[in-house]
Coordinates of C-alpha atoms in Angstrom, one line a residue:
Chain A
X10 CA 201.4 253.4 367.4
X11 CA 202.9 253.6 363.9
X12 CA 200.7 254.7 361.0
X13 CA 200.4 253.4 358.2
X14 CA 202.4 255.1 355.7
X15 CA 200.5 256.0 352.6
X16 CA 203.1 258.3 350.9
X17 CA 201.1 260.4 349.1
X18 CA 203.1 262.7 346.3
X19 CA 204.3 265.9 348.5
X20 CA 205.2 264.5 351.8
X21 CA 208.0 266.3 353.5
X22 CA 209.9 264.4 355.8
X23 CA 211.8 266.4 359.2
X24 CA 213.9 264.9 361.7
X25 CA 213.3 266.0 365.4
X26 CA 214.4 263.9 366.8
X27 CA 218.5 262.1 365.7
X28 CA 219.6 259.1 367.6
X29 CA 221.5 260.4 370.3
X30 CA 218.8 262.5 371.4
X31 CA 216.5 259.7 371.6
X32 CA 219.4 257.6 373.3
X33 CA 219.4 260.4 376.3
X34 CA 215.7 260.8 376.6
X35 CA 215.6 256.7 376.9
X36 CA 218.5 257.4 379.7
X37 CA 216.5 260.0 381.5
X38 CA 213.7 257.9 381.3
X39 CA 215.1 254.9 382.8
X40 CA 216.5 257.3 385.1
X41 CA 213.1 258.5 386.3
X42 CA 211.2 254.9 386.5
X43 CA 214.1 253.9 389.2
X44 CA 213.5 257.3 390.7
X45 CA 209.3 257.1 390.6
X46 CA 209.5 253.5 391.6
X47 CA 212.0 253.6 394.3
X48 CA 214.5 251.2 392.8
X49 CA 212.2 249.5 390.1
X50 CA 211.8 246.7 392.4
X51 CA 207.8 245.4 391.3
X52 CA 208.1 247.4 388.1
X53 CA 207.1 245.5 384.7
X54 CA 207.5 246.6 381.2
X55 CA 205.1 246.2 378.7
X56 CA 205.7 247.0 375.3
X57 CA 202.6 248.3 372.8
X58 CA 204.1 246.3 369.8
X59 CA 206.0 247.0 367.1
X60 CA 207.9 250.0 368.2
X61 CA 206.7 250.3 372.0
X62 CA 208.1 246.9 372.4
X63 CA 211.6 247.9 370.9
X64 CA 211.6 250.6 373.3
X65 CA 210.6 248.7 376.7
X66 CA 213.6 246.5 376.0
X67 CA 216.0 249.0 375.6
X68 CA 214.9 251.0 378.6
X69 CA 215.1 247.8 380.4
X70 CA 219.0 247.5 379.2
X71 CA 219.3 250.9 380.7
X72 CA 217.7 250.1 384.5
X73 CA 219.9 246.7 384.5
X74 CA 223.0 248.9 383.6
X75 CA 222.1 251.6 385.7
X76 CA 221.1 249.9 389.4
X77 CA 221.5 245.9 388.3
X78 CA 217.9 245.8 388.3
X79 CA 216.9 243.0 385.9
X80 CA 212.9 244.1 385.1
X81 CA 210.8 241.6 384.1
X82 CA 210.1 242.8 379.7
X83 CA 207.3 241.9 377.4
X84 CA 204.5 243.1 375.0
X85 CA 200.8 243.6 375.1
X86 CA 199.3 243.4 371.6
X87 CA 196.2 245.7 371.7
X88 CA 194.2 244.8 368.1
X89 CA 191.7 242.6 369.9
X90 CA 190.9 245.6 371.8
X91 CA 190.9 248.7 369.1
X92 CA 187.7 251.1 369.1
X93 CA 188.1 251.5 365.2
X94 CA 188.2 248.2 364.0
X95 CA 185.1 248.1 362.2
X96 CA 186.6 251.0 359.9
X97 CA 189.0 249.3 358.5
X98 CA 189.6 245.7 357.3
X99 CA 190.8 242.8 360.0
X100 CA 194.5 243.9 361.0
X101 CA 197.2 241.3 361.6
X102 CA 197.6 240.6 365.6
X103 CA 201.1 242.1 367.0
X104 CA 202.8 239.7 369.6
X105 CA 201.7 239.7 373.3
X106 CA 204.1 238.3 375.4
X107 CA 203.8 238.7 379.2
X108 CA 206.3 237.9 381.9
X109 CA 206.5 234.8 383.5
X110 CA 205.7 236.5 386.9
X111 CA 203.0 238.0 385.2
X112 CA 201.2 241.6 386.5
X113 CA 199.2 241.3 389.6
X114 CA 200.5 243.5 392.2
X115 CA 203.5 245.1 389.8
X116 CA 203.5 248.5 389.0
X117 CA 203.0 248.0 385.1
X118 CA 205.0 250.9 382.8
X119 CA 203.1 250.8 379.3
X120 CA 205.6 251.6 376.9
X121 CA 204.4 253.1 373.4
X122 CA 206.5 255.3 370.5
X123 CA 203.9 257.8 370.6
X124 CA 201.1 259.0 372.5
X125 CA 198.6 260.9 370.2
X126 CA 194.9 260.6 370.8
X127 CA 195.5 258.4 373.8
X128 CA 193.1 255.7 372.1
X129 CA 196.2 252.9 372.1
X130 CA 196.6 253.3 375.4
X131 CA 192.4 253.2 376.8
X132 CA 193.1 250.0 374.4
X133 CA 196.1 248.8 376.0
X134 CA 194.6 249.6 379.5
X135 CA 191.6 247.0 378.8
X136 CA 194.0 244.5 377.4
X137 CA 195.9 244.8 380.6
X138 CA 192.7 244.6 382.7
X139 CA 192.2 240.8 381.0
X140 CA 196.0 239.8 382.0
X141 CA 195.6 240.5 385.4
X142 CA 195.0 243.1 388.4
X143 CA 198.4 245.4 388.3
X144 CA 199.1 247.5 391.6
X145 CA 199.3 250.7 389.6
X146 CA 200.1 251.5 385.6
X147 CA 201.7 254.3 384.5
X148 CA 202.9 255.2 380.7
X149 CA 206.3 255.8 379.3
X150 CA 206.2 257.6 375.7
X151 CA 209.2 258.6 373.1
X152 CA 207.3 261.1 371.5
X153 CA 204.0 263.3 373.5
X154 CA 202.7 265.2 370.1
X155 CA 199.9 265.8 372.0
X156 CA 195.8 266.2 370.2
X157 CA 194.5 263.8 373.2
X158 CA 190.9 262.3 372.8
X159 CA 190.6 261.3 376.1
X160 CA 191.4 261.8 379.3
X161 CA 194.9 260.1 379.5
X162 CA 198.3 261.2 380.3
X163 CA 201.9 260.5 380.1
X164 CA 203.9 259.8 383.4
X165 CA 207.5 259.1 381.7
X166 CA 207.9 261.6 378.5
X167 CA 210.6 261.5 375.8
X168 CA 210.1 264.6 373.8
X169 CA 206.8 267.3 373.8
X170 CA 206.4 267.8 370.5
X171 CA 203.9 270.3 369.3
X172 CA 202.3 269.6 366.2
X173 CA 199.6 270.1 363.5
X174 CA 196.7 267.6 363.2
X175 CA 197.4 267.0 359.6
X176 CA 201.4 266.0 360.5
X177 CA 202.5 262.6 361.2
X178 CA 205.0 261.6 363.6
X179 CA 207.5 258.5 362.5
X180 CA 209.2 256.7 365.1
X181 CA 212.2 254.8 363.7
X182 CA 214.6 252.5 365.5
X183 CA 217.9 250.8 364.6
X184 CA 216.5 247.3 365.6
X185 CA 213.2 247.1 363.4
X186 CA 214.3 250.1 360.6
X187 CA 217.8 250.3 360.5
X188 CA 218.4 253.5 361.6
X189 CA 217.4 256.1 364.8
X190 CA 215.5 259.0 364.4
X191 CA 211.4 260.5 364.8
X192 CA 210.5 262.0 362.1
X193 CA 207.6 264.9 361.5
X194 CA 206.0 264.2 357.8
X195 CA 204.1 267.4 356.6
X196 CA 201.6 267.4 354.0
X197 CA 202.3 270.0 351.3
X198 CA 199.1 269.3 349.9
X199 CA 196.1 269.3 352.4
X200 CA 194.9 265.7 353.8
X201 CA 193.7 264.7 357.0
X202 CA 196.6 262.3 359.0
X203 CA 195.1 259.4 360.7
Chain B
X3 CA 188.3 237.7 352.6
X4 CA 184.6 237.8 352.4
X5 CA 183.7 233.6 353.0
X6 CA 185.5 231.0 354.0
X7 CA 184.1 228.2 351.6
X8 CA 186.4 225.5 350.6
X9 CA 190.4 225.8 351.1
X10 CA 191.4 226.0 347.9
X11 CA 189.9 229.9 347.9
X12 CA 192.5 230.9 350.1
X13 CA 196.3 232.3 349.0
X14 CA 199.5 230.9 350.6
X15 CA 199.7 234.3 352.7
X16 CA 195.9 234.3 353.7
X17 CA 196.5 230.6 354.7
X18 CA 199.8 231.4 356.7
X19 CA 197.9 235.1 357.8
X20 CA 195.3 232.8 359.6
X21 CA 198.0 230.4 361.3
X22 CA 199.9 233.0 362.4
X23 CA 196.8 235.1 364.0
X24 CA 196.0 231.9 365.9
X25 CA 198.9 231.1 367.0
X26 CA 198.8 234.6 368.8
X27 CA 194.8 234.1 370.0
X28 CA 196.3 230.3 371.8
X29 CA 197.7 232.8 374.3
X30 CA 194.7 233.5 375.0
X31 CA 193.7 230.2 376.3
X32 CA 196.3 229.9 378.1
X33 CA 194.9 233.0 380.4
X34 CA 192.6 233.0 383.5
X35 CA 190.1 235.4 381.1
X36 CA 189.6 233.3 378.0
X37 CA 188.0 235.8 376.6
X38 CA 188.4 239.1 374.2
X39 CA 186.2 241.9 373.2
X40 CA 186.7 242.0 369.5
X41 CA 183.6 240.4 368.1
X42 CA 181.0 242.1 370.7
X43 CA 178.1 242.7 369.6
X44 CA 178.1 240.8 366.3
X45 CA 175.9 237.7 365.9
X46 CA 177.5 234.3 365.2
X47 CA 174.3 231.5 363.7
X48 CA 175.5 227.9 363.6
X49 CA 173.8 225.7 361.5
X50 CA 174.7 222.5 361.8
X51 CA 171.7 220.3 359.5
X52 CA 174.3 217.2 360.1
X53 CA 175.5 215.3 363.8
X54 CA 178.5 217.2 364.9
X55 CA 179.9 217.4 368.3
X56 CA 183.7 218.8 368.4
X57 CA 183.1 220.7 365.3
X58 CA 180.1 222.8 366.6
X59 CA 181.4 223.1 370.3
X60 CA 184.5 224.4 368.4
X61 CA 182.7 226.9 366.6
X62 CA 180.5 228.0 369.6
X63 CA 184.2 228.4 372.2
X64 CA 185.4 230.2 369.3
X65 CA 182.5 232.2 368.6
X66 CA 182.0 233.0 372.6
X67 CA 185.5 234.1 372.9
X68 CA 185.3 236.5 370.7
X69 CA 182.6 238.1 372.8
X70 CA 180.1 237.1 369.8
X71 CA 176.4 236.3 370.5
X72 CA 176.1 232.9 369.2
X73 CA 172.7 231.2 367.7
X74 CA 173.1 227.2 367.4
X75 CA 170.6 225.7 364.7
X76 CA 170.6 222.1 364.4
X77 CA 167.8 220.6 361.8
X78 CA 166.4 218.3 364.3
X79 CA 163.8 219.7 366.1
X80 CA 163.5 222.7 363.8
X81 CA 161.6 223.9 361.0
X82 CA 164.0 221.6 359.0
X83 CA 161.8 218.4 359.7
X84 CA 158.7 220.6 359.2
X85 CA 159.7 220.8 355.3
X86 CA 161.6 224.4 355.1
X87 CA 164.4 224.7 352.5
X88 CA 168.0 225.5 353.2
X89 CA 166.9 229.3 351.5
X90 CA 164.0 230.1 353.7
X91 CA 166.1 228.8 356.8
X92 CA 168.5 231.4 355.4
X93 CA 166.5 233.8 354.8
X94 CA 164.9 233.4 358.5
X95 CA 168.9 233.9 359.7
X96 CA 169.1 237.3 357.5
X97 CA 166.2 238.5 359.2
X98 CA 168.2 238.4 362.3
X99 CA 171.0 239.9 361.5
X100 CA 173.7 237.2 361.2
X101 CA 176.8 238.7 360.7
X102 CA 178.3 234.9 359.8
X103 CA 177.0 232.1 359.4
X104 CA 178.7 228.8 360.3
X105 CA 177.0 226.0 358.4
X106 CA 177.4 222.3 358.1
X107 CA 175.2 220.6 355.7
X108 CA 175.3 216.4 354.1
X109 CA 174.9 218.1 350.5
X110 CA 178.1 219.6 348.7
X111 CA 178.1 222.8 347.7
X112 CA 175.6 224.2 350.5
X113 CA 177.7 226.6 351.5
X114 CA 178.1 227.9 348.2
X115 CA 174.6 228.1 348.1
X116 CA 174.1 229.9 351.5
X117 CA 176.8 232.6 350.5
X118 CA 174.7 233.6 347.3
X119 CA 171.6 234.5 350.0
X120 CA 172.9 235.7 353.2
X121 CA 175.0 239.1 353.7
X122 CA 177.0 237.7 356.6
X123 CA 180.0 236.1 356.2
X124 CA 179.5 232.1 355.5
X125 CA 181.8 229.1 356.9
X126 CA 181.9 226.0 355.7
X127 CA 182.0 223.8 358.8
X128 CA 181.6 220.4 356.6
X129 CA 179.5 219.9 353.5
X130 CA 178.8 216.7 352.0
X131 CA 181.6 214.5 351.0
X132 CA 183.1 217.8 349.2
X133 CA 185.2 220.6 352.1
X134 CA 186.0 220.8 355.6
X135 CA 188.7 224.2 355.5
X136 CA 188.6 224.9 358.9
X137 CA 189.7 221.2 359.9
X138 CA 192.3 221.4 357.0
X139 CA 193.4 224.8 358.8
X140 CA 193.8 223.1 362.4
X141 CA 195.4 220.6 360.9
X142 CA 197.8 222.5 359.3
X143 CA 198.5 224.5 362.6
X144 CA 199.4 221.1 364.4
X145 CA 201.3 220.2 362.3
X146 CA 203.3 223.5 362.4
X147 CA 203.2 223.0 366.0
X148 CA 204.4 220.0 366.5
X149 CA 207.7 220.2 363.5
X150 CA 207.9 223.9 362.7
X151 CA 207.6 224.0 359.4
X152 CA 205.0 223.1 356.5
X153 CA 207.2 223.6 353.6
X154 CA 208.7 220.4 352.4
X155 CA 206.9 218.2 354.9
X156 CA 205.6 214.7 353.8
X157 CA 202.2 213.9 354.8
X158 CA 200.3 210.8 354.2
X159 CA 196.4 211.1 354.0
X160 CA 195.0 207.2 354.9
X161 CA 191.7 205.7 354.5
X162 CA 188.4 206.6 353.2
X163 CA 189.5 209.0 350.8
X164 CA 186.2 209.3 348.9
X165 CA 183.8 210.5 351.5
X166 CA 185.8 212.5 353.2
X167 CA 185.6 216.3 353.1
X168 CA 188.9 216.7 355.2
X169 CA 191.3 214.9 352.6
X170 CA 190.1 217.1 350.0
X171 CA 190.3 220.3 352.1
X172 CA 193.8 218.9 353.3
X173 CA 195.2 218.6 350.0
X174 CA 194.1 221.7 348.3
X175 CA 195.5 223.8 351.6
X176 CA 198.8 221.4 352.3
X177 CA 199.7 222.1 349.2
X178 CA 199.2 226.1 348.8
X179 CA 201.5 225.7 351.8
X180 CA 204.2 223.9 350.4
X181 CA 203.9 220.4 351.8
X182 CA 204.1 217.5 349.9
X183 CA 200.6 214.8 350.4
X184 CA 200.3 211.1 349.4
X185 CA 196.8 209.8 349.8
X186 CA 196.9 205.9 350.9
X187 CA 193.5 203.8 350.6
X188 CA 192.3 201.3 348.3
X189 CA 191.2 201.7 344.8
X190 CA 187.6 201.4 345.8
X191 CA 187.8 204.6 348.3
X192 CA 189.6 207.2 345.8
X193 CA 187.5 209.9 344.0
X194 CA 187.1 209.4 340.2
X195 CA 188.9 212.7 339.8
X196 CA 192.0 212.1 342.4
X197 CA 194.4 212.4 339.6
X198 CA 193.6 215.7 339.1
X199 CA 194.3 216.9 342.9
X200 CA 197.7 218.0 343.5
X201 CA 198.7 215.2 345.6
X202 CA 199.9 211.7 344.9
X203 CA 198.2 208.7 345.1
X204 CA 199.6 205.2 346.7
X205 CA 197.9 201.9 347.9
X206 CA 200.6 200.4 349.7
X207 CA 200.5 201.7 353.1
X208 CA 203.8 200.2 354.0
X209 CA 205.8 201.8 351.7
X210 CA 204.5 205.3 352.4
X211 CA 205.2 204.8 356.0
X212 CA 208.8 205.4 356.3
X213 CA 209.1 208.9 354.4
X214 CA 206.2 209.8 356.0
X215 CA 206.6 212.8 358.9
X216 CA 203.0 213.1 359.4
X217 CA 200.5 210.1 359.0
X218 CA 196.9 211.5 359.2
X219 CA 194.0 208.6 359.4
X220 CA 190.6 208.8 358.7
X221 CA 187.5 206.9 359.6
X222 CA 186.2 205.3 357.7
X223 CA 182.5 206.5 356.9
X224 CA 179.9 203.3 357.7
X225 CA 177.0 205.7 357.3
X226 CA 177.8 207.5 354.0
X227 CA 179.4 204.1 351.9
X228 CA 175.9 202.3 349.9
X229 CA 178.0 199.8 348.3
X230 CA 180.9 197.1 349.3
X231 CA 183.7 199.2 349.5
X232 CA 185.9 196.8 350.8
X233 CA 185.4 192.5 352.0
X234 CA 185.6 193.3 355.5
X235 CA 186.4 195.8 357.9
X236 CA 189.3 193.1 358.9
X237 CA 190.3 193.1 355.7
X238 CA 190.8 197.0 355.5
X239 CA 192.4 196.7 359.3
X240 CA 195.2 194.4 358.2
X241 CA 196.1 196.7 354.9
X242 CA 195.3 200.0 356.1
X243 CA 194.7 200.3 359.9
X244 CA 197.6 201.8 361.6
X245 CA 198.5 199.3 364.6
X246 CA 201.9 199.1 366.8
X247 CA 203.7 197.4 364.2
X248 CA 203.4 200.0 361.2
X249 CA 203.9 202.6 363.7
X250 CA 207.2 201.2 364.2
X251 CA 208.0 202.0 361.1
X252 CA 207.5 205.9 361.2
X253 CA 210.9 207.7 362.0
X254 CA 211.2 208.5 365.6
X255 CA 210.0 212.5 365.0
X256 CA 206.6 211.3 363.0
X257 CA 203.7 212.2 364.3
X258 CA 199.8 210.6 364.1
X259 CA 196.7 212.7 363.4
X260 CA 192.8 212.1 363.1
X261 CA 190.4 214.0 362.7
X262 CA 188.0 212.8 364.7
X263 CA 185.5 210.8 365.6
X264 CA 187.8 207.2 365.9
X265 CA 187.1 203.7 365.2
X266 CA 189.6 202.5 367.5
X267 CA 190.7 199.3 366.2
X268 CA 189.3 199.9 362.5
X269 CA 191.8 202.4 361.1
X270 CA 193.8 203.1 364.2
X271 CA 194.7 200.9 367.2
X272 CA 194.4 202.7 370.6
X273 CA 197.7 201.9 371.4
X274 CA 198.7 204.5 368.7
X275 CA 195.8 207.0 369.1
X276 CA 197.2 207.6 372.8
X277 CA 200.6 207.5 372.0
X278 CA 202.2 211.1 372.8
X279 CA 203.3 211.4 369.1
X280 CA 199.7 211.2 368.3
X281 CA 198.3 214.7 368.4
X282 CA 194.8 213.7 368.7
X283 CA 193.4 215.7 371.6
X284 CA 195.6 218.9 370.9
X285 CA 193.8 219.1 367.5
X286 CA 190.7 219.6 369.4
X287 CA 192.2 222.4 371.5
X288 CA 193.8 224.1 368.8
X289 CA 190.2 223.9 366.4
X290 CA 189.1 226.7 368.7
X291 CA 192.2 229.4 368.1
X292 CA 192.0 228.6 364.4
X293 CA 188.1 228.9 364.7
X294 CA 188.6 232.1 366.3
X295 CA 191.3 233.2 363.5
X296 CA 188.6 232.6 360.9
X297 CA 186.2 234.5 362.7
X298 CA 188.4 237.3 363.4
X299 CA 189.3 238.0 359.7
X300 CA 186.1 237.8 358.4
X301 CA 184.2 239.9 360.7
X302 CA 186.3 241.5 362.8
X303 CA 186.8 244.3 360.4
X304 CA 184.3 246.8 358.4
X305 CA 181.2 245.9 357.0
X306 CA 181.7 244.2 353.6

């Protein structure tokens, strides 16, 4: 998920992550859903829109290219299914968009920019659960900063990135913001990140 | 967005905000599980003290879809024909928690009324001769449906102008949104004040016709008209009832709303009601996704 970005005055902004790095991790990645999946045959990727979306297309890209594998691509929105959205006013819906062959029996890869508390993806997993009845689901991330609320894990992992509570992580990609690169935003002053 | 009251309250981006979030919830109804989580636990009241059949099934799908606990109130049967007033009724809803109340009511400015008593969130689902926004909303999302676009597109509003709460709501939204309205109907059934909407105003059916790309009828309202609006409902047929031959003279991508409930044969002939340029039934359909939009962005979010 992406935060909102309310830049307050001392933010300090620190790239991890450049765009060839993320360009390998998305190759090793692709790399190790044909390897997990035996060939990708019954996989389907689901984007967690806006970034996750991005990302399950261009991991797609890279399973065609690799093994000719065309994998069925879409998104699943997951704002109909947030636990927090009586705190805040109503948010605009993201796009769902599932493959024509739909998910029963696939194995479903959740793709999502960055797995924090693990909340997205409990919300993604009931959205998935009103789609259809999926063989098995697993969970590709860019970025694992890690501060899990709940008991949820990542199968396919771009980068472990240790951080503090208070930081913010900042997926960016070429597609939506111009440019490639994660970024790790620091609070000089104190304040709580979402 | 606290109400949803007449559609004139609403900005061109909370308009287009609302179209675009139910042209994302239509997916949903497209699914074998019709159904999301979002509203669970909050309580829906629909309070309907005037006839309505699609507009309070529409409400109630949309409601239920959310998840929602819906409580329908209709005035017959109830404490209504006992003597209660609209703000004891009201007040009896508070009591129950209501976290919106959908209410349709024969006097104008009900709603208005309502929202000054409850603390739930109050929809006008038809009040009087005066606002119908959800309708205007659907309306609007057909029409985007069906061309693509709102901006720029010439719509013609026909019939019984003056009691009907869906012209006005039409105009005041079609009109945040860029489209361009001409009302057609005869002197008799225009509001005093029509100069003053931002529309324009024809009584030659015929020549509207041909730049027209959307041609929206109306019935014309027996039960509300205490005077001769017009000699006969002939009469009004032959100037302003759409039959096969002025439907010939729409361009070949025009299409043909109504709102609902027809006189077949008074303002529209059933040839042209069942034509598939008519988008009749798919108005029904999509009254529910933009019913569930409104819903959504009014109490979907925190406590107001």
């Amino acid at each position: 998920m992406n935060f909102p970005m309310t830049h307050a005055q001392n933010q300090v902004a620190r790239a991890v992550l450049e765009g060839p790095d993320i360009h390998r991790a998305l190759t090793r990645i692709a790399h190790e859903i044909l390897e997990r999946t035996r060939g990708a045959s019954d996989v389907v990727l689901l984007g967690i829109p806006t970034r996750g979306a991005t990302l399950a297309h261009r991991l797609a890209e890279r399973v065609a290219q690799f093994e000719g594998v065309k994998v069925p691509v879409g998104s699943i929105d997951i704002t109909m299914y947030r636990d927090d959205l009586r705190l805040g006013p109503a948010r605009p819906l993201g796009k769902t968009d599932v493959p024509a062959g739909g998910v029963d029996g696939k194995t479903v890869v959740l793709v999502d920019d960055v797995l924090f508390s693990g909340r997205t993806v409990r919300a993604a997993l009931d959205a998935l659960n009103d789609l259809g009845r999926p063989k098995a689901v697993q969970l590709a991330t860019l970025v694992d900063r890690g501060h899990r609320e709940l008991p949820i894990r990542a199968d396919y992992v771009g980068k472990n990135l240790p951080t503090a509570k208070s930081e913010k992580v900042k997926v960016l990609l070429s597609e939506i913001d111009g440019r490639d690169a994660v970024e790790l935003l620091k609070n000089e002053t104190e304040g709580a990140a979402k | 967005m606290k109400h949803l009251i007449s559609a004139g309250d609403l900005s061109r981006d909370e308009a287009l905000l609302i179209l675009d979030t139910a042209e994302e919830l239509a997916r949903v109804s497209e699914r074998s599980i019709k159904k999301l989580p979002t509203l669970r636990g909050r309580t829906v009241v629909n309070l309907f003290f005037e006839d309505s059949t699609r507009t309070r099934i529409s409400f109630e799908a949309a409601a239920k879809r959310l998840s929602a606990d819906v409580i329908n109130f209709s005035a017959k049967g109830s404490s209504v024909s006992k003597g209660e007033s609209l703000k004891d009724t009201a007040l009896t809803l508070e009591a129950m928690g209501a976290d919106a109340v959908v209410i349709r009511h024969g006097a104008s400015g009900a709603p208005h009324r309502l929202a000054n008593w409850v603390r739930g969130s109050v929809l006008n689902a038809g009040d009087g001769t005066h606002e119908h926004p959800t309708q205007a909303l659907l309306d609007a999302f057909s029409m985007r449906q069906r061309l693509g676009r709102l901006d720029g597109l010439k719509v013609a509003i026909v019939g019984d102008i003056l009691h009907s709460r869906v012209a006005r709501s039409n105009v005041l939204l079609l009109s945040t949104l860029g489209a361009e309205v001409t009302l057609v109907a005869p002197p008799t059934l225009l509001p005093v004040s029509v100069e003053r909407w931002p529309c324009q105003v024809s009584y030659d059916l015929d020549a509207v016709l041909p730049k027209a790309d959307v041609v929206m009828m109306l019935r014309v309202q027996l039960e509300r008209m205490n005077a001769a609006y017009f000699p006969s409902a002939r009469e009004y047929s032959r100037r302003y009832g759409l039959d096969r031959d002025r439907f010939a003279k729409l361009h070949d991508d025009a299409i043909v709303m109504h709102p609902g409930p027809m006189n077949r044969g008074m303002e529209i002939s059933a040839e042209v009601a069942d034509s598939p340029r008519s988008t009749i039934v798919e108005q029904v359909g999509n009254g529910v996704t933009v019913r569930m939009a409104a819903l959504y962005l009014l109490i979907g979010g925190e406590n107001q």
